[in-house]
Amino acid sequence: MEVNSLEILFFTRFGLRLKLHMNIKNLKKLVKVIISVIARVMPLKKQIIFSNFYGKLPGDNPYYIWKWAEKHKIKSIWLVNDLEAARKKYGDYSFTEFVKYRGIRAFMALSTSQIWVDNVRKPWIPLKRTNQLYIQTWHGEPLKQIEKDAISSLDNLYLQWAKNDSQALDYVISGSDLSANAFLNSFWLESGKEKILQIGEPRWDLFNRTKVTDFSAINSALGLRSDDKVILYMPTFRDSKMDNEAIKLDFDKLISLFDSSYKLILRLHPNISPTFLNTDNPRIVNASQFGNPQDIIARSEVVITDYSSSMFDAMIANKKVILLAKDLDRYLNNNRKLYLEYRALPFPKFYSENEMQSFIVNQLNNEKNFDYSGFIRQHRFIQEYQATERIGQVILNRLNNTGKKTCIY
């Protein structure tokens, strides 16, 4: 049985709280602690446990690793909040089981699965066992400062989660020097560089232009013809309702600037998209409930955003990226600082709709406006489109207990 001082300390601390606050919530915590202790005498299972943004349906970087696992017939467990929706959407995935996020079964699965994959901090984890492997994929190349670099904007509970998570993780995936340096500086990592896999992001692999991508499923889901061209508008969600007013555009005017072969796809936060779409224009499609935005980026010709890391995804996909920051000063004052000077980003940037509209009419077809090569070289963005396969090899090595070391670069 694997027992260490951290586990005993956690149990002791919990016990002290339990004496003071004996209720159902604390009782559930106590049950999880007991389960984690019991589970440590059980053999580890050759399976991968996935999570995406605290229990959302499969998505982001973990989604593409999961697709690889399914292809290789490796058992996967997804921790999700909506079991019914997950089973309905992915019921034909033969090697996958869906388990309630933060439930007792999830805790047991975490205690007995050989591989963990997540893209955000785990707020509730049993202590990791000796032969378990935890791969933290994160969720994009950070433009906004994160973790320790943004410590003044994070609450104490999250900071404790983040520090515990950093102690548990074995690898964090990076797609550039930008994210690698951010992780080194802000992730409370022991062994520093040894834990960073600078190999690109799994969600970038579908941008490989040497392979033909089948967009039939996306076309069907969004009502697109195969010859339709796509402009994707995907801004950052703001916490304040007033701040979200900056996201509103004259969408009818925007699509009218393009010829009839184009359609405008809107990827907004689901909470605000219904109130922002007061149009029945057939050339405008609301994709706010659509699965992975990277699939739409791959299908697009033009991507319009503001402060989202999707700008880097679209750059790697070699799309025309336009930044519209109508509320730049307010955003910078009310949100976290940025790792890069916004005005120095390599994309055409505008601070009003009129400016952007004029650019679209007069300059959109000038390819020189969309040359990112110098920026990509400067920050060493990885464009090898092999991140999923390389992570897969790390997983196979651990599942097969080969003991092989992973080449980081």
XYZ file of C-alpha atoms in Angstrom:
409
model
C 0.000 0.000 0.000
C 1.308 3.423 -1.003
C 1.002 5.904 1.865
C 2.965 9.093 2.360
C 3.025 12.072 4.700
C 1.058 14.317 2.334
C -1.873 11.935 2.333
C -1.837 11.639 6.115
C -1.565 15.413 6.449
C -4.505 15.966 4.113
C -6.585 13.425 6.007
C -5.650 15.025 9.314
C -6.526 18.500 8.145
C -9.825 17.250 6.821
C -10.529 15.498 10.071
C -10.023 18.712 11.993
C -12.524 20.496 9.752
C -14.925 17.592 10.031
C -15.106 17.968 13.821
C -16.065 21.574 13.349
C -18.462 21.200 10.403
C -20.091 17.771 10.194
C -22.477 18.010 7.210
C -23.255 16.179 3.966
C -20.628 18.096 1.991
C -17.863 17.197 4.422
C -19.123 13.636 4.638
C -18.742 13.314 0.865
C -15.197 14.630 1.170
C -14.465 12.090 3.849
C -15.819 9.288 1.648
C -13.538 10.426 -1.196
C -10.531 10.407 1.113
C -11.369 6.897 2.305
C -11.879 5.724 -1.288
C -8.549 7.190 -2.371
C -6.787 5.333 0.446
C -8.531 2.033 -0.354
C -7.961 2.452 -4.110
C -4.213 2.671 -3.601
C -4.069 -1.045 -2.875
C -5.855 -1.817 -6.176
C -3.842 -2.434 -9.349
C -3.666 0.389 -11.873
C -5.736 -0.093 -15.010
C -4.388 0.453 -18.520
C -6.779 3.269 -19.275
C -6.765 7.033 -19.793
C -9.014 9.383 -17.846
C -9.891 12.628 -19.656
C -11.431 15.918 -18.584
C -12.144 19.174 -20.412
C -12.828 22.494 -18.644
C -14.225 21.079 -15.399
C -16.575 18.531 -16.905
C -17.624 19.961 -20.258
C -18.195 17.552 -23.137
C -15.062 16.284 -24.933
C -13.155 19.151 -26.491
C -9.930 21.117 -26.894
C -6.535 19.366 -26.726
C -7.759 16.329 -24.728
C -10.345 15.644 -27.442
C -7.685 14.956 -30.078
C -5.652 12.737 -27.752
C -8.866 10.831 -27.013
C -9.493 10.311 -30.746
C -5.984 8.844 -30.974
C -6.694 6.542 -28.001
C -9.957 5.334 -29.542
C -8.130 4.599 -32.806
C -5.577 2.538 -30.857
C -8.317 0.709 -28.913
C -7.181 2.054 -25.545
C -9.899 2.284 -22.913
C -10.830 5.868 -22.078
C -12.943 7.426 -19.347
C -14.368 10.910 -19.757
C -15.409 12.903 -16.700
C -18.413 14.994 -17.752
C -21.201 16.933 -16.090
C -23.884 15.938 -18.609
C -23.798 12.154 -18.922
C -26.904 11.995 -21.106
C -25.562 14.470 -23.677
C -22.155 12.756 -23.788
C -23.599 9.285 -24.272
C -26.003 10.511 -26.938
C -23.312 12.335 -28.918
C -20.512 9.793 -28.548
C -22.391 6.546 -28.042
C -20.593 4.874 -30.946
C -17.148 5.204 -29.340
C -16.482 1.575 -28.461
C -13.630 2.026 -25.986
C -15.012 4.978 -24.012
C -17.032 5.232 -20.804
C -18.552 8.447 -19.460
C -18.508 9.072 -15.700
C -20.025 11.888 -13.659
C -17.514 14.659 -13.000
C -16.623 14.965 -9.295
C -18.653 11.893 -8.388
C -17.447 8.969 -6.310
C -16.904 6.859 -9.445
C -14.766 9.651 -10.918
C -12.637 9.700 -7.805
C -12.198 5.936 -7.991
C -11.331 6.144 -11.693
C -8.698 8.800 -11.007
C -7.215 6.603 -8.306
C -6.933 3.547 -10.561
C -6.305 4.921 -14.103
C -2.727 4.807 -15.314
C -2.961 8.039 -17.367
C -4.590 11.402 -16.601
C -5.184 14.042 -19.317
C -6.680 17.457 -18.565
C -6.551 21.002 -19.956
C -7.246 22.953 -16.743
C -6.274 22.596 -13.118
C -7.794 19.673 -11.261
C -9.531 21.052 -8.167
C -10.044 17.636 -6.580
C -7.568 14.841 -7.103
C -6.395 11.902 -5.062
C -2.666 11.827 -4.519
C -1.029 10.523 -7.664
C 0.437 7.041 -7.449
C 3.982 6.075 -8.400
C 3.251 4.696 -11.873
C 0.510 7.138 -12.850
C 1.211 9.704 -15.586
C -0.492 13.111 -15.609
C -0.349 15.090 -18.872
C -1.540 18.684 -18.597
C -2.311 19.978 -22.102
C -3.442 23.484 -21.073
C -5.853 25.290 -23.425
C -3.933 27.505 -25.798
C -0.883 29.703 -26.137
C -1.334 32.351 -23.440
C -1.624 35.979 -24.463
C -3.007 36.967 -21.056
C -0.753 36.353 -18.076
C -1.566 33.171 -16.174
C -1.134 31.510 -12.785
C 1.699 32.943 -10.674
C 2.153 35.813 -13.156
C -1.494 36.780 -12.536
C -1.574 35.946 -8.854
C -3.287 39.200 -7.808
C -6.350 38.363 -9.942
C -6.773 34.768 -8.707
C -8.505 33.705 -5.521
C -6.734 31.712 -2.832
C -8.719 28.535 -3.424
C -7.759 28.416 -7.099
C -4.133 29.114 -6.233
C -4.098 26.114 -3.912
C -5.607 23.941 -6.668
C -2.980 25.208 -9.104
C -0.055 24.516 -6.794
C -1.328 21.012 -5.970
C -1.885 20.344 -9.661
C 1.650 21.466 -10.540
C 3.087 19.060 -7.982
C 1.102 16.203 -9.532
C 1.664 16.802 -13.258
C 4.418 15.025 -15.167
C 4.240 17.001 -18.405
C 2.677 20.215 -19.630
C 2.363 20.634 -23.383
C 3.669 23.743 -25.121
C 3.403 24.968 -28.701
C 5.965 27.768 -28.581
C 8.555 29.625 -26.530
C 5.696 31.936 -25.555
C 3.868 29.222 -23.611
C 7.015 27.372 -22.511
C 8.378 30.509 -20.835
C 4.974 31.253 -19.298
C 4.791 27.757 -17.815
C 8.358 27.911 -16.518
C 7.724 31.251 -14.824
C 4.226 30.717 -13.499
C 3.455 27.028 -12.962
C 5.337 26.334 -9.725
C 7.118 23.503 -11.564
C 9.749 21.371 -9.941
C 12.325 20.119 -12.467
C 11.301 22.995 -14.762
C 12.155 22.252 -18.382
C 12.034 18.506 -17.865
C 8.266 18.770 -17.472
C 7.627 20.848 -20.603
C 6.900 19.052 -23.869
C 7.444 21.731 -26.497
C 5.942 19.743 -29.363
C 2.987 21.811 -30.590
C -0.627 21.442 -29.565
C -2.775 18.403 -30.449
C -5.544 20.722 -31.636
C -3.162 22.084 -34.275
C -2.591 18.740 -35.969
C -5.687 19.073 -38.168
C -4.147 22.231 -39.682
C -1.593 20.067 -41.533
C -1.853 21.322 -45.094
C -0.168 18.227 -46.517
C -3.304 16.207 -45.724
C -6.754 16.530 -47.256
C -9.356 17.316 -44.587
C -12.890 16.004 -44.918
C -15.227 18.846 -43.951
C -18.471 17.022 -44.777
C -19.472 16.626 -41.101
C -18.804 20.310 -40.368
C -20.656 21.396 -43.504
C -23.636 19.289 -42.516
C -23.682 20.577 -38.930
C -23.448 24.237 -39.975
C -25.539 24.083 -43.135
C -22.652 24.932 -45.443
C -22.163 23.949 -49.056
C -18.794 22.464 -49.913
C -17.925 25.549 -51.992
C -18.942 28.089 -49.313
C -16.156 30.265 -47.954
C -16.184 31.112 -44.260
C -15.463 34.158 -42.123
C -15.289 33.161 -38.464
C -16.001 35.723 -35.747
C -14.844 34.390 -32.358
C -14.281 37.100 -29.706
C -13.320 36.698 -26.073
C -16.140 36.468 -23.536
C -16.150 39.213 -20.879
C -17.417 38.634 -17.360
C -19.310 41.926 -17.292
C -22.511 42.345 -19.335
C -21.528 45.925 -20.108
C -18.095 44.850 -21.313
C -19.696 42.256 -23.586
C -21.351 45.086 -25.525
C -17.987 45.473 -27.266
C -18.561 42.095 -28.900
C -21.659 43.292 -30.745
C -21.120 44.113 -34.407
C -23.294 45.031 -37.347
C -23.182 41.468 -38.651
C -25.382 42.186 -41.673
C -23.039 44.979 -42.721
C -19.984 42.784 -42.160
C -21.136 39.928 -44.394
C -22.260 42.374 -47.074
C -18.601 43.372 -47.553
C -17.890 39.898 -48.958
C -19.198 38.365 -52.165
C -22.031 35.827 -52.126
C -19.691 32.825 -51.822
C -18.936 33.778 -48.184
C -20.850 32.999 -45.016
C -20.267 34.500 -41.573
C -19.952 31.967 -38.747
C -20.431 33.370 -35.242
C -18.758 31.566 -32.363
C -19.932 33.498 -29.306
C -20.409 32.493 -25.700
C -23.664 30.472 -25.531
C -24.981 32.743 -22.750
C -24.950 35.835 -24.944
C -25.332 34.601 -28.530
C -29.188 34.640 -28.570
C -29.334 38.320 -27.581
C -26.688 39.343 -30.103
C -28.247 37.723 -33.167
C -31.220 39.834 -34.174
C -31.101 38.826 -37.832
C -32.517 36.165 -40.103
C -29.805 36.709 -42.708
C -29.216 33.301 -44.371
C -25.545 34.150 -44.806
C -25.033 34.327 -41.018
C -24.725 31.102 -39.006
C -24.767 30.832 -35.213
C -22.192 28.172 -34.279
C -21.981 29.097 -30.597
C -23.061 25.597 -29.573
C -20.742 23.858 -32.045
C -18.057 21.527 -30.658
C -14.383 22.336 -31.235
C -13.656 25.813 -32.636
C -10.466 24.489 -34.231
C -12.638 22.540 -36.675
C -14.273 25.798 -37.786
C -10.904 27.568 -37.945
C -9.666 24.846 -40.278
C -12.765 25.391 -42.448
C -12.380 29.198 -42.519
C -10.624 31.643 -44.797
C -10.764 34.622 -42.417
C -10.788 34.639 -38.590
C -11.803 37.766 -36.653
C -11.149 37.879 -32.903
C -9.929 40.285 -30.234
C -7.878 38.899 -27.302
C -8.469 35.163 -27.710
C -5.628 32.669 -28.071
C -7.563 31.452 -31.121
C -5.536 34.079 -33.003
C -2.504 31.802 -32.633
C -4.484 28.730 -33.710
C -5.585 30.577 -36.846
C -2.011 31.753 -37.438
C -0.746 28.165 -37.309
C -3.551 27.226 -39.706
C -2.302 29.975 -42.057
C -5.610 31.855 -42.054
C -6.158 35.563 -42.515
C -6.392 36.847 -38.933
C -7.974 40.207 -38.115
C -8.049 41.676 -34.604
C -10.884 44.006 -33.623
C -10.326 45.534 -30.177
C -12.976 48.217 -29.685
C -12.433 48.214 -25.922
C -8.659 47.734 -25.710
C -7.912 50.234 -22.940
C -10.879 49.136 -20.842
C -10.004 45.481 -21.363
C -6.378 45.953 -20.356
C -7.390 47.943 -17.274
C -10.045 45.464 -16.114
C -8.370 42.181 -17.012
C -4.968 40.593 -16.714
C -1.831 41.998 -18.223
C -0.566 40.498 -21.472
C 2.684 38.654 -22.152
C 3.061 40.527 -25.438
C 2.418 44.137 -26.370
C -0.963 44.036 -28.090
C -0.098 46.567 -30.766
C 3.002 44.520 -31.664
C 1.042 41.376 -32.572
C 1.607 40.390 -36.222
C -2.033 40.703 -37.321
C -3.971 43.637 -38.794
C -5.498 45.403 -35.767
C -8.437 47.775 -35.616
C -10.136 49.690 -32.844
C -13.445 50.488 -34.557
C -15.784 48.683 -36.916
C -15.396 51.371 -39.567
C -11.631 50.897 -39.638
C -11.998 47.147 -40.029
C -14.657 47.470 -42.707
C -12.436 49.788 -44.741
C -9.556 47.309 -44.476
C -11.731 44.404 -45.632
C -12.879 46.329 -48.695
C -9.460 47.668 -49.678
C -6.713 45.439 -48.212
C -8.034 41.949 -47.484
C -6.553 40.455 -50.651
C -3.068 41.834 -49.989
C -1.202 38.767 -48.686
C 1.569 40.939 -47.255
C -0.860 41.961 -44.518
C -0.919 38.361 -43.302
C 2.753 37.441 -43.187
C 3.388 35.897 -39.748
C 6.669 34.161 -40.575
C 8.905 36.505 -38.565
C 6.684 36.283 -35.482
C 6.528 32.477 -35.754
C 10.319 32.263 -35.912
C 10.819 34.764 -33.085
C 8.657 32.802 -30.648
C 9.462 29.354 -32.046
C 5.912 28.232 -32.754
C 5.869 24.525 -33.609
C 4.363 23.694 -37.006
C 5.166 19.999 -37.236
C 1.549 18.823 -36.718
C 2.683 15.705 -34.825
C 1.810 16.624 -31.251
C -0.893 13.981 -30.847
C 1.310 11.175 -32.118
C 4.198 12.233 -29.897
C 1.978 12.376 -26.828
C 0.570 9.028 -27.880
C 4.064 7.544 -27.779
C 4.539 8.873 -24.238
C 1.254 7.211 -23.267
C 2.129 3.913 -24.919
C 5.507 3.842 -23.186
C 3.817 4.217 -19.821
C 0.986 1.771 -20.525
C 3.503 -0.810 -21.724
C 5.899 -0.024 -18.858
C 8.829 0.313 -21.230
C 10.467 2.968 -19.066
C 11.587 4.871 -22.167
C 12.448 8.507 -21.696
C 10.565 11.070 -23.776
C 12.494 13.449 -26.014
C 11.267 16.911 -25.074
C 12.445 18.797 -28.132
